[in-house]
PDB file of C-alpha atoms in Angstrom:
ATOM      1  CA  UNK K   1     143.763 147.765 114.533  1.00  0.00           C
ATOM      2  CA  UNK K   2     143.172 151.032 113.226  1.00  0.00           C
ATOM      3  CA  UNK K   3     144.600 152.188 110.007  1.00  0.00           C
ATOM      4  CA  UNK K   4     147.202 155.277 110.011  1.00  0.00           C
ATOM      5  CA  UNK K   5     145.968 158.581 108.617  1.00  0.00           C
ATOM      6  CA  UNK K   6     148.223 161.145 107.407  1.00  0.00           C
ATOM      7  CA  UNK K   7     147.582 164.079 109.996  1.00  0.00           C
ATOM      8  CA  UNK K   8     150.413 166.481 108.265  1.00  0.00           C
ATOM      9  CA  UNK K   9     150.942 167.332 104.973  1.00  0.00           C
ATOM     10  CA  UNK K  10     154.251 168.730 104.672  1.00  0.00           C
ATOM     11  CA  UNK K  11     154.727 171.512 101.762  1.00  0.00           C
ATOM     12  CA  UNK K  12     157.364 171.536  99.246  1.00  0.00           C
ATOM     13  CA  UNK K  13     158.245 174.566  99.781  1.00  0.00           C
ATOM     14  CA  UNK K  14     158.463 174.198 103.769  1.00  0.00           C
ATOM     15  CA  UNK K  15     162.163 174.865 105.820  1.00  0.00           C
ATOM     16  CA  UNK K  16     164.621 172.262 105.447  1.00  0.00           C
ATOM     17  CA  UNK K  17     166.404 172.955 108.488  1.00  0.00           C
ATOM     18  CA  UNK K  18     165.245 174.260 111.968  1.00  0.00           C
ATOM     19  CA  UNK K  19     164.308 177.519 112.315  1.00  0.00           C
ATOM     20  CA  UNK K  20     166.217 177.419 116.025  1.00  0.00           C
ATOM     21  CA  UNK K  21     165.782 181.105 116.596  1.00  0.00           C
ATOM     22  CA  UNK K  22     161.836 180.780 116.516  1.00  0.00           C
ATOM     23  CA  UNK K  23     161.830 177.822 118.989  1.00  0.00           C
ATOM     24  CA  UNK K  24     164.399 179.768 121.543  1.00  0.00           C
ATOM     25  CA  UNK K  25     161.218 183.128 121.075  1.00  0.00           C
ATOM     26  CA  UNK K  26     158.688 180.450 121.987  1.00  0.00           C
ATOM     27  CA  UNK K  27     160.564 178.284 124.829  1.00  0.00           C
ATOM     28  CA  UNK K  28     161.625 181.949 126.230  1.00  0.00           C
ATOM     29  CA  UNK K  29     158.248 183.652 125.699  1.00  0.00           C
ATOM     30  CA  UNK K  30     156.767 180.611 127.096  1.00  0.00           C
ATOM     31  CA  UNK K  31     154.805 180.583 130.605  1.00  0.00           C
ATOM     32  CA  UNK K  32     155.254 184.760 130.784  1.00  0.00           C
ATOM     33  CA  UNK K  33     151.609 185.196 130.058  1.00  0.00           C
ATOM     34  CA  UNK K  34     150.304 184.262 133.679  1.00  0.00           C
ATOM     35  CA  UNK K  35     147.096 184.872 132.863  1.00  0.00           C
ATOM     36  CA  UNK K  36     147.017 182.279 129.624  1.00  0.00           C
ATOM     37  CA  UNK K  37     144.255 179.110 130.331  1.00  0.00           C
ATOM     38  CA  UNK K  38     147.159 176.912 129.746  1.00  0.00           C
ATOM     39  CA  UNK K  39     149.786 178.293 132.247  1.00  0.00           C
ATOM     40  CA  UNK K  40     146.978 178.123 134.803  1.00  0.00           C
ATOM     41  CA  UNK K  41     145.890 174.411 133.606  1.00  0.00           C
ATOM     42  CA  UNK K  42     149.859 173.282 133.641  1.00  0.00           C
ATOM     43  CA  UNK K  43     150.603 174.843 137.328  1.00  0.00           C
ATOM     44  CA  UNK K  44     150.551 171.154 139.016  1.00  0.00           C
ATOM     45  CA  UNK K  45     153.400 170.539 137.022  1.00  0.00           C
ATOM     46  CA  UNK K  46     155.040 173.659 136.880  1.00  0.00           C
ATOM     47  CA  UNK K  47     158.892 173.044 138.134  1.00  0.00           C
ATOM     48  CA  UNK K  48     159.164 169.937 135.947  1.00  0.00           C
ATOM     49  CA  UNK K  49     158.362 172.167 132.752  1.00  0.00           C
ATOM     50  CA  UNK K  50     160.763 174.306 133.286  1.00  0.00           C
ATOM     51  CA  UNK K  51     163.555 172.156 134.162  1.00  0.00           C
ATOM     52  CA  UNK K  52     162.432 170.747 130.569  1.00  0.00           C
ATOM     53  CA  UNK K  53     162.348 174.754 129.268  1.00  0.00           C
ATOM     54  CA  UNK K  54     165.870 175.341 130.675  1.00  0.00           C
ATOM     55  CA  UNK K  55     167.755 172.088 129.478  1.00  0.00           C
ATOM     56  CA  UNK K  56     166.298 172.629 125.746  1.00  0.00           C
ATOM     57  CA  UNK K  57     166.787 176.554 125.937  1.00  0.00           C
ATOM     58  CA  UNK K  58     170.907 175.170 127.486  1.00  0.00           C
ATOM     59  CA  UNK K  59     171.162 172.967 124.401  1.00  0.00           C
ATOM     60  CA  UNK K  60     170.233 175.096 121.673  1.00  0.00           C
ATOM     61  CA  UNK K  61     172.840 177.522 123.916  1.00  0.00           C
ATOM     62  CA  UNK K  62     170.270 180.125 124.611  1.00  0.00           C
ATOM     63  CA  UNK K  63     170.204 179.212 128.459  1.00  0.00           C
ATOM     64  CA  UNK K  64     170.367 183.376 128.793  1.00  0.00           C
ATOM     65  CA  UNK K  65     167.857 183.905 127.310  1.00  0.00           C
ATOM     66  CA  UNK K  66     165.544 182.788 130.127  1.00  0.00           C
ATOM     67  CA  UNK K  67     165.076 184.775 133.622  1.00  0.00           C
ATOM     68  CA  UNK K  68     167.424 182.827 135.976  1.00  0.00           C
ATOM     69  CA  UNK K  69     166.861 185.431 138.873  1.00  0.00           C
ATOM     70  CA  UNK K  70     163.112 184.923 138.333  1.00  0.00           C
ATOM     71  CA  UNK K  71     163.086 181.513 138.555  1.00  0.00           C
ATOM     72  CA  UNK K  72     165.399 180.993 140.710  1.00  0.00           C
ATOM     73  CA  UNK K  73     162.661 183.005 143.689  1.00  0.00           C
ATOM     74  CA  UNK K  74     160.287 180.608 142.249  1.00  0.00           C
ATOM     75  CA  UNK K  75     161.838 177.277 143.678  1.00  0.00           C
ATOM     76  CA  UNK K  76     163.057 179.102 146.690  1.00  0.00           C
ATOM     77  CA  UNK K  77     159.390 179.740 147.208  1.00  0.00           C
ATOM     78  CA  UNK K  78     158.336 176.281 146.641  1.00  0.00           C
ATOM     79  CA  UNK K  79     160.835 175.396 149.667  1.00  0.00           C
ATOM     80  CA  UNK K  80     158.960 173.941 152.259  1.00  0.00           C
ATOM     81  CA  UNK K  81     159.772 173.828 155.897  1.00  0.00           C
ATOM     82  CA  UNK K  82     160.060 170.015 155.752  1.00  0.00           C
ATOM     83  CA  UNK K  83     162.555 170.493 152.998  1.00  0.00           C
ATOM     84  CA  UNK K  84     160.794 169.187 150.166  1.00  0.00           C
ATOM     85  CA  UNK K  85     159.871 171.693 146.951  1.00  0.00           C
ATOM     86  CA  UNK K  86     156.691 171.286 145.250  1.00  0.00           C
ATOM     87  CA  UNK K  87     155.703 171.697 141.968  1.00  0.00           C
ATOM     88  CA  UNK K  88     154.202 175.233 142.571  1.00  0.00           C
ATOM     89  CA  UNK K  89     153.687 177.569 145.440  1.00  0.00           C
ATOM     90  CA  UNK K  90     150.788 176.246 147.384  1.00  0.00           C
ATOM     91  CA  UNK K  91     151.273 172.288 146.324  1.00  0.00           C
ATOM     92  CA  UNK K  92     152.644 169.788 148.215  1.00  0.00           C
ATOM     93  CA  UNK K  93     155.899 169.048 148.134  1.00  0.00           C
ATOM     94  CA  UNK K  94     157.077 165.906 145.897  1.00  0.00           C
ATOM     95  CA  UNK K  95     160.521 164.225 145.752  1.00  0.00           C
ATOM     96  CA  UNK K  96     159.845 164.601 141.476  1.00  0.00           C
ATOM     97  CA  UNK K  97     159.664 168.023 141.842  1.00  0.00           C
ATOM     98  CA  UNK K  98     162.216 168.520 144.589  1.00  0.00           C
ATOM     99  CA  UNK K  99     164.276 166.469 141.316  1.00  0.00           C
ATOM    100  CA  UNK K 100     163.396 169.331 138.631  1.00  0.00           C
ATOM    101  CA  UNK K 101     164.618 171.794 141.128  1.00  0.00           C
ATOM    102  CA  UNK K 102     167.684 170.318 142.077  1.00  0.00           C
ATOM    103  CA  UNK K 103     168.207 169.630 138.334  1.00  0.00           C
ATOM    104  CA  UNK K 104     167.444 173.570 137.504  1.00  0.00           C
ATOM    105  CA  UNK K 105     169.805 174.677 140.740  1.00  0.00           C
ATOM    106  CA  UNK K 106     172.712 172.366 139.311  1.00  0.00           C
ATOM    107  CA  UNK K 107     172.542 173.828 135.822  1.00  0.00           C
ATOM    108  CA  UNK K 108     172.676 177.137 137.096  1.00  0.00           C
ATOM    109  CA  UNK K 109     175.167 176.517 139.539  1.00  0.00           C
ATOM    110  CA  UNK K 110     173.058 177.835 142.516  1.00  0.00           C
ATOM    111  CA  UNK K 111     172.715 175.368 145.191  1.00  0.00           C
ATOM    112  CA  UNK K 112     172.562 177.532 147.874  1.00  0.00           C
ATOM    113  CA  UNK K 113     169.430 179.110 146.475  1.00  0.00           C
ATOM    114  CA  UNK K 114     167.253 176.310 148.886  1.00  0.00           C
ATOM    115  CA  UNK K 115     168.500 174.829 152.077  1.00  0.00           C
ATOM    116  CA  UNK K 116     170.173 172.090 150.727  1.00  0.00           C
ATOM    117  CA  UNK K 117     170.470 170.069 154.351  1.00  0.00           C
ATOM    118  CA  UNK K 118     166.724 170.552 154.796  1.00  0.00           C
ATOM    119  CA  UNK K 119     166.182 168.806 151.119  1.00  0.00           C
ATOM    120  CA  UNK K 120     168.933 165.848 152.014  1.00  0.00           C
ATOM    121  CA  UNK K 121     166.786 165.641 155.399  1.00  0.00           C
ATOM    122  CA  UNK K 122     163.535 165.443 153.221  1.00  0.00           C
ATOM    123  CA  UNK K 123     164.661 162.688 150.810  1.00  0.00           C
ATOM    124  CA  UNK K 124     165.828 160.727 154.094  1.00  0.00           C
ATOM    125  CA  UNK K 125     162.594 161.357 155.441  1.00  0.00           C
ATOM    126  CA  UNK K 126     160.830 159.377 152.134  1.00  0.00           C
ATOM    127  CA  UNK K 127     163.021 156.515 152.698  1.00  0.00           C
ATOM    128  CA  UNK K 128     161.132 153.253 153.193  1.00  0.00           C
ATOM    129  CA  UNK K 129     162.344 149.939 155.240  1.00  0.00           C
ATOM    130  CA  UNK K 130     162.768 148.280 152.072  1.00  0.00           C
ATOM    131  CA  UNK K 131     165.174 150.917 150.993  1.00  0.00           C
ATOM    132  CA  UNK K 132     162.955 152.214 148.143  1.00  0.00           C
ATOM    133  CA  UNK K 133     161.478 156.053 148.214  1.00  0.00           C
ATOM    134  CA  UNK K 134     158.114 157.253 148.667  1.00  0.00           C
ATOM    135  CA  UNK K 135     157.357 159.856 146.534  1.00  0.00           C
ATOM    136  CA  UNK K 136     155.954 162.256 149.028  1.00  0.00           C
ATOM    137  CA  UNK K 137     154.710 162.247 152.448  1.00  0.00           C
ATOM    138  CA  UNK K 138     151.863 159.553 151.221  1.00  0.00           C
ATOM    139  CA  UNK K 139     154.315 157.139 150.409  1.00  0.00           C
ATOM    140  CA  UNK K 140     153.723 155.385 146.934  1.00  0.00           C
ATOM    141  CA  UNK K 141     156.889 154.096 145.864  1.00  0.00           C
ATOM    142  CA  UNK K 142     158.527 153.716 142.701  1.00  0.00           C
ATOM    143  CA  UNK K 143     161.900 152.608 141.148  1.00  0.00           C
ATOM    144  CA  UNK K 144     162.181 156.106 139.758  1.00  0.00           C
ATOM    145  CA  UNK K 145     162.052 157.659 143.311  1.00  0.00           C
ATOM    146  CA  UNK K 146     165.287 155.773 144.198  1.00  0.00           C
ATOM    147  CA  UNK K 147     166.892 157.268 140.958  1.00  0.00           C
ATOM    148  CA  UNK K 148     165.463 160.470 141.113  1.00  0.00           C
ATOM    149  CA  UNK K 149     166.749 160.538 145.150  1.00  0.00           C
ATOM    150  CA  UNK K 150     170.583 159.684 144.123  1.00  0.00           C
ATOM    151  CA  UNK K 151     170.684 161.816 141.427  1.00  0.00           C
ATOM    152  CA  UNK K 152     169.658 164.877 144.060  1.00  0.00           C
ATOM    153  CA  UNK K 153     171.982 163.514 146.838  1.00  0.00           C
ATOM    154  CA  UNK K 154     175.026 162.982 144.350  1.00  0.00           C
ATOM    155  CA  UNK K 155     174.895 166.037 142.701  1.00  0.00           C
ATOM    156  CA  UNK K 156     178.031 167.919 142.055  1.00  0.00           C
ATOM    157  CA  UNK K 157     180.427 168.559 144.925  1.00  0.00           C
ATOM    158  CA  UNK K 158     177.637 169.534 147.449  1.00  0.00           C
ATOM    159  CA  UNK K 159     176.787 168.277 150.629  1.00  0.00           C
ATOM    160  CA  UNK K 160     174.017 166.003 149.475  1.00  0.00           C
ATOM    161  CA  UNK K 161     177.118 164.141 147.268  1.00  0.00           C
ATOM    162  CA  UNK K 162     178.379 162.784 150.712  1.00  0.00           C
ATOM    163  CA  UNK K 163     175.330 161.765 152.075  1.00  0.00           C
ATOM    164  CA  UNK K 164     173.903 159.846 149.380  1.00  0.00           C
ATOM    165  CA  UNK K 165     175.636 156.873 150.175  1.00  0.00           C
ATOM    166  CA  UNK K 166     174.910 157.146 153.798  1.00  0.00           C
ATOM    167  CA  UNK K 167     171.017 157.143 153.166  1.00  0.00           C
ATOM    168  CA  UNK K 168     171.538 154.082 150.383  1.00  0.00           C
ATOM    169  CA  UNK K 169     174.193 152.280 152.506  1.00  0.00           C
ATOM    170  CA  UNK K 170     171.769 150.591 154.890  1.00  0.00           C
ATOM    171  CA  UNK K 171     169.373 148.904 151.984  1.00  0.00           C
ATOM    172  CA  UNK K 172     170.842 149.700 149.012  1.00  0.00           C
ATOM    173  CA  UNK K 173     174.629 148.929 146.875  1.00  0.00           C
ATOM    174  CA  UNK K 174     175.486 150.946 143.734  1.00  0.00           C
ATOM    175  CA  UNK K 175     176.457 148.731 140.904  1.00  0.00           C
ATOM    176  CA  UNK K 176     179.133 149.890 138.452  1.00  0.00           C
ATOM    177  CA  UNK K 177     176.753 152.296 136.736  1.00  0.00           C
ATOM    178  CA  UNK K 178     175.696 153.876 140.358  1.00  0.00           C
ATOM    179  CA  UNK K 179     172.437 152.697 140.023  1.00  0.00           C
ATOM    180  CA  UNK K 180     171.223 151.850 142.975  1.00  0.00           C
ATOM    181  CA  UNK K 181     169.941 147.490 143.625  1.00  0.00           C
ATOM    182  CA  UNK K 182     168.812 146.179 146.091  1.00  0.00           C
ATOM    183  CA  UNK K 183     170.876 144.550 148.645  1.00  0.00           C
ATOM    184  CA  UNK K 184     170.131 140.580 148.784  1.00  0.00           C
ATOM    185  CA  UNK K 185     170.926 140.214 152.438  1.00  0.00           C
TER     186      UNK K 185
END
């Protein structure tokens, strides 16, 4: 077992309280150098990080700060025929990612940016026997998959909301905390 080492020395004379206005200049300034070795190195997650950009910028209440018509082409252009969005353009698309959008649409209350029936058609389309999810087209399946698929089929009042159930019905029950178990028959 190693021993800990102090990595940080915090100054006396260092803020006491945080200095929100320079995280909100970093989050926002934050992936607009396209040329940076780290925004290249980061692309294969790309749609995840910024859902994670845009729920912290929405919390510290700086959501308008960020360039919602700009990302909002982004994950239209990560659309897919099949339905699915990927993580970037030119990537495969992923029910994780196809999550982050959903996630990004929702808090900007544009749905209709994708074609929502193609995405509730991919999610079906991951759907195994057992009633877990693959995660894309390759089919590794895990418990987050399931989670990650109700959450994008229940969201709000949309059309997925209704057909969540429908796609869950035939292997799966929702508990009292709609999280979705395994039927034992």
């Amino acid at each position: 077992m190693g021993t800990p080492q102090k990595d940080v020395t915090i100054k006396n004379d260092a803020p006491a309280t945080l200095l929100l206005e320079k995280h909100v200049d970093y989050i926002a300034a934050y992936g607009t150098k396209k040329d940076d070795y780290e925004y290249c190195m980061s692309e294969y997650l790309r749609m995840s990080g910024v859902y994670w950009g845009l729920t912290v910028m929405d919390l510290m209440g700086q959501l308008h700060q960020m360039n919602k018509e700009e990302i909002l082409a982004f994950i239209k252009s990560c659309q897919h025929e099949c339905g699915g969005i990927s993580a970037s353009i030119g990537h495969d698309p992923h029910l994780l990612y196809t999550l982050s959008a959903i996630q990004i649409l929702t808090l900007y209350d544009n749905l209709h940016v994708v074609d929502i029936n193609k995405v509730v058609d991919y999610v079906k389309s991951l759907q195994k026997e057992d009633g877990s999810f693959a995660g894309d087209k390759w089919g590794k399946s895990v418990f987050q998959m399931r989670l990650g698929c109700c959450f994008i089929l229940r969201v709000g009042k949309s059309p997925c909301s209704l057909l969540c159930a429908h796609i869950v019905r035939s292997k799966c029950k929702m508990n009292s905390d709609s999280i979705p178990v395994r039927n034992s028959s």
